[in-house]
Amino acid sequence: MSAPTAVATDTARPASLLVWRLLSLLYDFFPALALWMLVGALFTAGYATGHAARDNIAPFSALQWVLWGCCWVVTGVYAVESWRRGGQTLGMRPWRLQVVGADGTAPTRRQLWLRYAVGTLSVLLGGLGLWWALIDRQRLTWHDRASDTRMRRLPKR
């Protein structure tokens, strides 16, 4: 009896890595949350110096929008610098995910900021850009395509 053989083809669709990407996002939420708390504490301390003891930053005020913008930038710095130093954030390491350029080289800082910006838009739209990987021919997300980067899964050590 002969053993069944697997036929390798170049036309096989790559894995979407969607589950690994989502788990990575969940893990990365916690360092991002810590950064947001730090930024929020700095804003609150600065705001408290010129206001009453129980006064707080008003919802939907200009200052609150600046706070959200600062949180977005700080999270972007965390992600982009992590990707620049090895292609992985803290949340990507346990799942062996790595961001690389489309040609397999290290992506530029511009590509990584574009990836972060389009990824943010994707998440704000209910993850539509992530779910897109399930129907894309090359299993790429919106931020993969827009930034000309790829997510790959590293082999076990």
PDB file of C-alpha atoms in Angstrom:
ATOM      1  CA  MET A   1       0.000   0.000   0.000  1.00  0.00           C
ATOM      2  CA  SER A   2       1.407   3.370  -0.925  1.00  0.00           C
ATOM      3  CA  ALA A   3       1.281   6.354   1.404  1.00  0.00           C
ATOM      4  CA  PRO A   4      -0.753   9.334   0.223  1.00  0.00           C
ATOM      5  CA  THR A   5       1.380  12.185  -1.004  1.00  0.00           C
ATOM      6  CA  ALA A   6       0.655  15.867  -0.771  1.00  0.00           C
ATOM      7  CA  VAL A   7       0.952  17.790  -3.992  1.00  0.00           C
ATOM      8  CA  ALA A   8       2.521  21.211  -3.561  1.00  0.00           C
ATOM      9  CA  THR A   9       1.363  23.851  -5.970  1.00  0.00           C
ATOM     10  CA  ASP A  10       2.396  27.437  -6.432  1.00  0.00           C
ATOM     11  CA  THR A  11      -1.231  28.426  -6.882  1.00  0.00           C
ATOM     12  CA  ALA A  12      -2.238  27.430  -3.344  1.00  0.00           C
ATOM     13  CA  ARG A  13      -3.696  30.321  -1.368  1.00  0.00           C
ATOM     14  CA  PRO A  14      -1.618  31.399   1.623  1.00  0.00           C
ATOM     15  CA  ALA A  15      -3.077  31.241   5.107  1.00  0.00           C
ATOM     16  CA  SER A  16      -4.990  34.358   6.134  1.00  0.00           C
ATOM     17  CA  LEU A  17      -3.529  34.304   9.656  1.00  0.00           C
ATOM     18  CA  LEU A  18      -6.755  35.983  10.766  1.00  0.00           C
ATOM     19  CA  VAL A  19      -7.046  34.134  14.086  1.00  0.00           C
ATOM     20  CA  TRP A  20      -3.405  34.846  14.896  1.00  0.00           C
ATOM     21  CA  ARG A  21      -3.835  38.509  13.957  1.00  0.00           C
ATOM     22  CA  LEU A  22      -6.878  38.851  16.221  1.00  0.00           C
ATOM     23  CA  LEU A  23      -5.109  37.155  19.129  1.00  0.00           C
ATOM     24  CA  SER A  24      -2.151  39.455  18.582  1.00  0.00           C
ATOM     25  CA  LEU A  25      -4.452  42.499  18.669  1.00  0.00           C
ATOM     26  CA  LEU A  26      -5.945  41.251  21.935  1.00  0.00           C
ATOM     27  CA  TYR A  27      -2.478  40.904  23.488  1.00  0.00           C
ATOM     28  CA  ASP A  28      -1.390  44.315  22.187  1.00  0.00           C
ATOM     29  CA  PHE A  29      -4.450  45.945  23.715  1.00  0.00           C
ATOM     30  CA  PHE A  30      -2.843  45.718  27.171  1.00  0.00           C
ATOM     31  CA  PRO A  31       0.403  47.636  26.470  1.00  0.00           C
ATOM     32  CA  ALA A  32      -1.700  50.163  24.520  1.00  0.00           C
ATOM     33  CA  LEU A  33      -4.054  50.523  27.494  1.00  0.00           C
ATOM     34  CA  ALA A  34      -1.084  51.189  29.783  1.00  0.00           C
ATOM     35  CA  LEU A  35       0.152  53.889  27.405  1.00  0.00           C
ATOM     36  CA  TRP A  36      -3.331  55.446  27.267  1.00  0.00           C
ATOM     37  CA  MET A  37      -3.474  55.520  31.080  1.00  0.00           C
ATOM     38  CA  LEU A  38      -0.114  57.285  31.189  1.00  0.00           C
ATOM     39  CA  VAL A  39      -1.163  59.877  28.604  1.00  0.00           C
ATOM     40  CA  GLY A  40      -4.532  60.334  30.344  1.00  0.00           C
ATOM     41  CA  ALA A  41      -2.831  60.822  33.709  1.00  0.00           C
ATOM     42  CA  LEU A  42      -0.553  63.496  32.235  1.00  0.00           C
ATOM     43  CA  PHE A  43      -3.511  65.313  30.656  1.00  0.00           C
ATOM     44  CA  THR A  44      -5.537  65.082  33.868  1.00  0.00           C
ATOM     45  CA  ALA A  45      -2.642  66.391  35.963  1.00  0.00           C
ATOM     46  CA  GLY A  46      -2.148  69.293  33.559  1.00  0.00           C
ATOM     47  CA  TYR A  47      -5.873  70.048  33.496  1.00  0.00           C
ATOM     48  CA  ALA A  48      -6.209  69.887  37.293  1.00  0.00           C
ATOM     49  CA  THR A  49      -3.669  72.653  37.866  1.00  0.00           C
ATOM     50  CA  GLY A  50      -5.983  75.342  36.485  1.00  0.00           C
ATOM     51  CA  HIS A  51      -9.414  73.962  37.424  1.00  0.00           C
ATOM     52  CA  ALA A  52     -11.513  73.037  40.454  1.00  0.00           C
ATOM     53  CA  ALA A  53     -10.678  69.836  42.346  1.00  0.00           C
ATOM     54  CA  ARG A  54     -13.619  67.843  40.985  1.00  0.00           C
ATOM     55  CA  ASP A  55     -13.630  69.356  37.513  1.00  0.00           C
ATOM     56  CA  ASN A  56     -12.723  67.028  34.647  1.00  0.00           C
ATOM     57  CA  ILE A  57     -12.094  67.268  30.915  1.00  0.00           C
ATOM     58  CA  ALA A  58     -15.493  67.756  29.269  1.00  0.00           C
ATOM     59  CA  PRO A  59     -16.693  64.995  26.934  1.00  0.00           C
ATOM     60  CA  PHE A  60     -16.337  65.834  23.230  1.00  0.00           C
ATOM     61  CA  SER A  61     -14.428  69.023  24.044  1.00  0.00           C
ATOM     62  CA  ALA A  62     -11.436  70.118  21.996  1.00  0.00           C
ATOM     63  CA  LEU A  63      -9.121  69.033  24.802  1.00  0.00           C
ATOM     64  CA  GLN A  64     -10.613  65.546  24.844  1.00  0.00           C
ATOM     65  CA  TRP A  65     -10.092  65.233  21.067  1.00  0.00           C
ATOM     66  CA  VAL A  66      -6.459  66.288  21.587  1.00  0.00           C
ATOM     67  CA  LEU A  67      -6.180  63.607  24.294  1.00  0.00           C
ATOM     68  CA  TRP A  68      -7.525  60.944  21.907  1.00  0.00           C
ATOM     69  CA  GLY A  69      -5.155  62.139  19.196  1.00  0.00           C
ATOM     70  CA  CYS A  70      -2.208  61.882  21.593  1.00  0.00           C
ATOM     71  CA  CYS A  71      -3.281  58.355  22.574  1.00  0.00           C
ATOM     72  CA  TRP A  72      -3.433  57.397  18.882  1.00  0.00           C
ATOM     73  CA  VAL A  73       0.031  58.842  18.202  1.00  0.00           C
ATOM     74  CA  VAL A  74       1.597  57.195  21.278  1.00  0.00           C
ATOM     75  CA  THR A  75       0.113  53.829  20.277  1.00  0.00           C
ATOM     76  CA  GLY A  76       1.407  54.360  16.749  1.00  0.00           C
ATOM     77  CA  VAL A  77       4.903  55.094  18.030  1.00  0.00           C
ATOM     78  CA  TYR A  78       4.752  51.865  20.076  1.00  0.00           C
ATOM     79  CA  ALA A  79       3.615  49.811  17.058  1.00  0.00           C
ATOM     80  CA  VAL A  80       5.906  51.374  14.447  1.00  0.00           C
ATOM     81  CA  GLU A  81       9.017  51.251  16.623  1.00  0.00           C
ATOM     82  CA  SER A  82       8.269  47.649  17.597  1.00  0.00           C
ATOM     83  CA  TRP A  83       7.869  46.713  13.927  1.00  0.00           C
ATOM     84  CA  ARG A  84      11.114  48.541  13.076  1.00  0.00           C
ATOM     85  CA  ARG A  85      13.022  46.599  15.759  1.00  0.00           C
ATOM     86  CA  GLY A  86      12.413  43.075  14.578  1.00  0.00           C
ATOM     87  CA  GLY A  87       8.994  43.262  12.944  1.00  0.00           C
ATOM     88  CA  GLN A  88       7.037  42.314  16.060  1.00  0.00           C
ATOM     89  CA  THR A  89       5.049  43.970  18.830  1.00  0.00           C
ATOM     90  CA  LEU A  90       4.709  42.322  22.236  1.00  0.00           C
ATOM     91  CA  GLY A  91       1.408  40.777  21.147  1.00  0.00           C
ATOM     92  CA  MET A  92       2.891  39.310  17.974  1.00  0.00           C
ATOM     93  CA  ARG A  93       5.728  37.444  19.685  1.00  0.00           C
ATOM     94  CA  PRO A  94       3.754  34.579  21.276  1.00  0.00           C
ATOM     95  CA  TRP A  95       2.025  33.901  17.940  1.00  0.00           C
ATOM     96  CA  ARG A  96       5.284  34.154  15.943  1.00  0.00           C
ATOM     97  CA  LEU A  97       3.943  36.880  13.634  1.00  0.00           C
ATOM     98  CA  GLN A  98       6.220  39.330  11.870  1.00  0.00           C
ATOM     99  CA  VAL A  99       5.642  42.339   9.624  1.00  0.00           C
ATOM    100  CA  VAL A 100       7.867  42.444   6.542  1.00  0.00           C
ATOM    101  CA  GLY A 101       7.891  44.324   3.262  1.00  0.00           C
ATOM    102  CA  ALA A 102       6.242  42.697   0.257  1.00  0.00           C
ATOM    103  CA  ASP A 103       9.675  41.573  -0.929  1.00  0.00           C
ATOM    104  CA  GLY A 104      10.584  40.107   2.486  1.00  0.00           C
ATOM    105  CA  THR A 105      12.851  42.961   3.555  1.00  0.00           C
ATOM    106  CA  ALA A 106      12.379  45.327   6.477  1.00  0.00           C
ATOM    107  CA  PRO A 107       9.643  47.884   5.712  1.00  0.00           C
ATOM    108  CA  THR A 108      10.294  51.623   5.816  1.00  0.00           C
ATOM    109  CA  ARG A 109       8.990  53.870   8.554  1.00  0.00           C
ATOM    110  CA  ARG A 110       6.584  55.445   6.024  1.00  0.00           C
ATOM    111  CA  GLN A 111       5.164  52.020   5.123  1.00  0.00           C
ATOM    112  CA  LEU A 112       4.708  51.189   8.803  1.00  0.00           C
ATOM    113  CA  TRP A 113       2.892  54.467   9.606  1.00  0.00           C
ATOM    114  CA  LEU A 114       0.643  53.898   6.602  1.00  0.00           C
ATOM    115  CA  ARG A 115       0.003  50.341   7.825  1.00  0.00           C
ATOM    116  CA  TYR A 116      -0.899  51.685  11.269  1.00  0.00           C
ATOM    117  CA  ALA A 117      -3.217  54.397   9.891  1.00  0.00           C
ATOM    118  CA  VAL A 118      -5.102  52.055   7.540  1.00  0.00           C
ATOM    119  CA  GLY A 119      -5.210  49.384  10.272  1.00  0.00           C
ATOM    120  CA  THR A 120      -6.810  51.927  12.603  1.00  0.00           C
ATOM    121  CA  LEU A 121      -9.442  52.731   9.986  1.00  0.00           C
ATOM    122  CA  SER A 122     -10.036  49.015   9.498  1.00  0.00           C
ATOM    123  CA  VAL A 123     -10.599  48.445  13.225  1.00  0.00           C
ATOM    124  CA  LEU A 124     -12.889  51.493  13.477  1.00  0.00           C
ATOM    125  CA  LEU A 125     -15.011  49.982  10.690  1.00  0.00           C
ATOM    126  CA  GLY A 126     -15.634  46.862  12.763  1.00  0.00           C
ATOM    127  CA  GLY A 127     -12.522  45.066  11.537  1.00  0.00           C
ATOM    128  CA  LEU A 128     -13.733  45.066   7.936  1.00  0.00           C
ATOM    129  CA  GLY A 129     -10.181  45.387   6.624  1.00  0.00           C
ATOM    130  CA  LEU A 130      -9.122  42.351   8.651  1.00  0.00           C
ATOM    131  CA  TRP A 131     -12.093  40.248   7.567  1.00  0.00           C
ATOM    132  CA  TRP A 132     -11.194  41.170   3.998  1.00  0.00           C
ATOM    133  CA  ALA A 133      -8.294  38.676   4.240  1.00  0.00           C
ATOM    134  CA  LEU A 134     -10.821  35.838   4.153  1.00  0.00           C
ATOM    135  CA  ILE A 135     -11.957  36.691   0.628  1.00  0.00           C
ATOM    136  CA  ASP A 136      -8.793  38.244  -0.807  1.00  0.00           C
ATOM    137  CA  ARG A 137      -6.963  36.060  -3.355  1.00  0.00           C
ATOM    138  CA  GLN A 138      -3.627  36.590  -1.610  1.00  0.00           C
ATOM    139  CA  ARG A 139      -5.165  36.668   1.902  1.00  0.00           C
ATOM    140  CA  LEU A 140      -4.077  40.270   2.432  1.00  0.00           C
ATOM    141  CA  THR A 141      -5.784  42.810   4.662  1.00  0.00           C
ATOM    142  CA  TRP A 142      -6.426  46.430   3.711  1.00  0.00           C
ATOM    143  CA  HIS A 143      -3.374  47.604   5.635  1.00  0.00           C
ATOM    144  CA  ASP A 144      -1.193  44.914   4.003  1.00  0.00           C
ATOM    145  CA  ARG A 145      -2.205  46.138   0.551  1.00  0.00           C
ATOM    146  CA  ALA A 146      -2.097  49.875   1.308  1.00  0.00           C
ATOM    147  CA  SER A 147       1.378  49.766   2.877  1.00  0.00           C
ATOM    148  CA  ASP A 148       2.877  47.078   0.626  1.00  0.00           C
ATOM    149  CA  THR A 149       3.765  45.014   3.696  1.00  0.00           C
ATOM    150  CA  ARG A 150       2.941  41.455   4.674  1.00  0.00           C
ATOM    151  CA  MET A 151       2.330  39.500   7.840  1.00  0.00           C
ATOM    152  CA  ARG A 152       4.133  36.189   8.059  1.00  0.00           C
ATOM    153  CA  ARG A 153       4.202  33.461  10.656  1.00  0.00           C
ATOM    154  CA  LEU A 154       7.658  32.403  11.754  1.00  0.00           C
ATOM    155  CA  PRO A 155       8.508  28.714  12.189  1.00  0.00           C
ATOM    156  CA  LYS A 156       8.778  27.194  15.648  1.00  0.00           C
ATOM    157  CA  ARG A 157      12.240  27.344  17.158  1.00  0.00           C
TER     158      ARG A 157
END
